[in-house]
PDB file of C-alpha atoms in Angstrom:
ATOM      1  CA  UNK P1101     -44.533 -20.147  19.318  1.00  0.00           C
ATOM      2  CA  UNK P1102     -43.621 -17.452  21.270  1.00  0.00           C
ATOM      3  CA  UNK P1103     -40.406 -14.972  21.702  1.00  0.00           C
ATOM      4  CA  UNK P1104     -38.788 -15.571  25.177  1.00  0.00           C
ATOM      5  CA  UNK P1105     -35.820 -13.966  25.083  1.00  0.00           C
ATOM      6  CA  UNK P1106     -34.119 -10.656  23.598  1.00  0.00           C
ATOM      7  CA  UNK P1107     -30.690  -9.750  22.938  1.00  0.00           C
ATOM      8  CA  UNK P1108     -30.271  -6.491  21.517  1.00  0.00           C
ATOM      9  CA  UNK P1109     -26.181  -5.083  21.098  1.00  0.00           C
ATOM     10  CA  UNK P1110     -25.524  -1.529  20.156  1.00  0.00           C
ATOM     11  CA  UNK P1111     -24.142  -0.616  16.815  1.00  0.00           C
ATOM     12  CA  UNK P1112     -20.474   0.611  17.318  1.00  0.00           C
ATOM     13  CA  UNK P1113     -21.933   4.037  15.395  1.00  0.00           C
ATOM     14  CA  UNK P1114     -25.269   3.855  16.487  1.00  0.00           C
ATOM     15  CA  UNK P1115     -25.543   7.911  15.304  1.00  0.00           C
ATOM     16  CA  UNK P1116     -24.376   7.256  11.789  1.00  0.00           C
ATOM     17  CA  UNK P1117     -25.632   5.216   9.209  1.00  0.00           C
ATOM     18  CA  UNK P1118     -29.084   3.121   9.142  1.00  0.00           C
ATOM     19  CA  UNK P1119     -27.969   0.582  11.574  1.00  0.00           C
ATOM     20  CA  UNK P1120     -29.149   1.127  14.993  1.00  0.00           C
ATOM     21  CA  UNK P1121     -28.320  -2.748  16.564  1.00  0.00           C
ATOM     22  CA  UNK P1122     -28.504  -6.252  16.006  1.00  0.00           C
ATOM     23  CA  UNK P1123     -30.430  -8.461  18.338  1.00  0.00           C
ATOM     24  CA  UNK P1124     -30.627 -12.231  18.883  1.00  0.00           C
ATOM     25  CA  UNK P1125     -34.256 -13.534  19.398  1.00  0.00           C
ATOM     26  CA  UNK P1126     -35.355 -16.879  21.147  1.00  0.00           C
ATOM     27  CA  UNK P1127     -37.857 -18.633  20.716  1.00  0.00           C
ATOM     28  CA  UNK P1128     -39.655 -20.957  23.179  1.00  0.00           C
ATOM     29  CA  UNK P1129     -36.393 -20.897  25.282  1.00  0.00           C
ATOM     30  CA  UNK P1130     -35.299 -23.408  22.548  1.00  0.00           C
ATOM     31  CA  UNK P1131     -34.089 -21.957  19.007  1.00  0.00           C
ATOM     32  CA  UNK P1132     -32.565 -18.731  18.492  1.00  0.00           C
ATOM     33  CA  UNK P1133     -31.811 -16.838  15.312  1.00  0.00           C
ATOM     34  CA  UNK P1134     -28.691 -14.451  16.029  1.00  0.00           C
ATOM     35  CA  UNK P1135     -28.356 -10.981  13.537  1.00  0.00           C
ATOM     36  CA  UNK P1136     -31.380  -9.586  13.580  1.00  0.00           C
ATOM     37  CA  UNK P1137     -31.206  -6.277  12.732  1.00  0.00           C
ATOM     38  CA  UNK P1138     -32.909  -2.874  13.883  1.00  0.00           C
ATOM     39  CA  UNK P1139     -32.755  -0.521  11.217  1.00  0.00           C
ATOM     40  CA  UNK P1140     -33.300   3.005  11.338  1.00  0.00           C
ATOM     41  CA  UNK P1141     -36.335   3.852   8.986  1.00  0.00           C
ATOM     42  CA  UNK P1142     -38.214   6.844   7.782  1.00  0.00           C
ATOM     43  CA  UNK P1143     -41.628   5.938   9.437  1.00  0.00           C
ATOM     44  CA  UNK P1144     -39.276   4.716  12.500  1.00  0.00           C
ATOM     45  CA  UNK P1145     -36.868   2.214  13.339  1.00  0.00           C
ATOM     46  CA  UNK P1146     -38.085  -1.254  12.053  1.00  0.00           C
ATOM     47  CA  UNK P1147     -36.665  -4.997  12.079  1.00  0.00           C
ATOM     48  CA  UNK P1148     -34.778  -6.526   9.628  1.00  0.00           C
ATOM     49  CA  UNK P1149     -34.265 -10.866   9.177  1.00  0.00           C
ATOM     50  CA  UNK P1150     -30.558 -11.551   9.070  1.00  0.00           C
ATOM     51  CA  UNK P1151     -28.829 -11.498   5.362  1.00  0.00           C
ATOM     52  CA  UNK P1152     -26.361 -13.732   3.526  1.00  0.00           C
ATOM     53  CA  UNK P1153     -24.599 -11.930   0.367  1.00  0.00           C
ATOM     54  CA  UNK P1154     -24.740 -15.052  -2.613  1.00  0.00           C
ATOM     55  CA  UNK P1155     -22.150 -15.668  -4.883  1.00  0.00           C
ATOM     56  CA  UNK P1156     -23.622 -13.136  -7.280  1.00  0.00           C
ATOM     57  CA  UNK P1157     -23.525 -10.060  -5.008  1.00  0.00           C
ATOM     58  CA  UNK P1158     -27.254 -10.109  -4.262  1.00  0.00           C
ATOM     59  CA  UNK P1159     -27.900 -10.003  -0.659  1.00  0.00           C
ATOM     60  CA  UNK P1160     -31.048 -12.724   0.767  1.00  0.00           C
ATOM     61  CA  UNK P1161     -32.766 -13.175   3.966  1.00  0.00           C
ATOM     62  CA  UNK P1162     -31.231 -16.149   5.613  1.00  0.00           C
ATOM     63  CA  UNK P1163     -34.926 -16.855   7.276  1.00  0.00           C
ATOM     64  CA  UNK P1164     -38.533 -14.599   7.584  1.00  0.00           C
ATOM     65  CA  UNK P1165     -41.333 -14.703   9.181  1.00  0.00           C
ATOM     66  CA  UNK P1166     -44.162 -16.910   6.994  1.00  0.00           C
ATOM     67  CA  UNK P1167     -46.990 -14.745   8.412  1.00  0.00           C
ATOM     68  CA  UNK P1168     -47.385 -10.841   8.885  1.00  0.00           C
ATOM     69  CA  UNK P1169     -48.591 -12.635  12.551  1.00  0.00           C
ATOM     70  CA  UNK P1170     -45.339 -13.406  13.410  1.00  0.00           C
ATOM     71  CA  UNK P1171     -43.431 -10.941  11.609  1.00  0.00           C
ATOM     72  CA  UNK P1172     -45.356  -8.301  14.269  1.00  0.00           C
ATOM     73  CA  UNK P1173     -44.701 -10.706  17.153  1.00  0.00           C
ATOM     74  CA  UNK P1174     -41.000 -10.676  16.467  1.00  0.00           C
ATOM     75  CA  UNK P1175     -40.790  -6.849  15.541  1.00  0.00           C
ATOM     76  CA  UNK P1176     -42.744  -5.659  18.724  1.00  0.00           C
ATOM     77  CA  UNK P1177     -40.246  -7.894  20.855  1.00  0.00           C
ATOM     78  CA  UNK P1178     -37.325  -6.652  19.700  1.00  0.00           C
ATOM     79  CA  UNK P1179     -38.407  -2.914  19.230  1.00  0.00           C
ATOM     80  CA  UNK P1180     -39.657  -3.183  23.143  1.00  0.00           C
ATOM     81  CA  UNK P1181     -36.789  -4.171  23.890  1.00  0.00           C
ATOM     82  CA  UNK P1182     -34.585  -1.769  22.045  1.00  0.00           C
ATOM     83  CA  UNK P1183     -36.824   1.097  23.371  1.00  0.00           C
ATOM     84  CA  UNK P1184     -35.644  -0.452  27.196  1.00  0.00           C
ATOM     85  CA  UNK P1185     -32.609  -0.554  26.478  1.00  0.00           C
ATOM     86  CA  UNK P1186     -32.301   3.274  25.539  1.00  0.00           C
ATOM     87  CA  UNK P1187     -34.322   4.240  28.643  1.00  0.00           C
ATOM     88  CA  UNK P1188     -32.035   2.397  30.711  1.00  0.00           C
ATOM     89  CA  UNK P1189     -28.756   3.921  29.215  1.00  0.00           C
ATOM     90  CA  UNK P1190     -30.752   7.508  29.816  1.00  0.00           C
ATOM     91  CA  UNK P1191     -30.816   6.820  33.552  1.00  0.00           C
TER      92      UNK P1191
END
């Protein structure tokens, strides 16, 4: 499996708060999974798996990566892409 397409959009206050943008990833041109989030971090900005709030308040990944394999394929996508994205709006 392999990520073949990134969509990253730009949090409406990208300078405030923790949340830098959301991205949709796809994978093998054939499933997507919309939400993903880049988060501002203190090491960085990292990737977070899209979240469902339950009935009881406690928020839950709606899917994750099984392996830390895939978890870096999919963070190093969307990250590269992020970082493009800011270079491009720099231009």
């Amino acid at each position: 499996m392999q990520v073949t397409d990134v969509r990253i959009r730009k949090a409406r206050h990208e300078g405030e708060g923790r949340l830098l943008a959301t991205a949709s990833v796809v994978f093998d041109a054939m499933f997507v999974v919309h939400d993903v989030r880049v988060v501002r971090g203190t090491n960085g900005p990292f990737v977070a798996m899209p979240r469902r709030k339950r009935h009881d308040g406690e928020k839950r990944d709606v899917c994750h990566p099984i392996t830390s394999e895939c978890r870096e394929m999919i963070q190093r996508a969307v990250l590269e892409e992020w970082k493009r994205l800011k270079l491009t709006e720099r231009e």
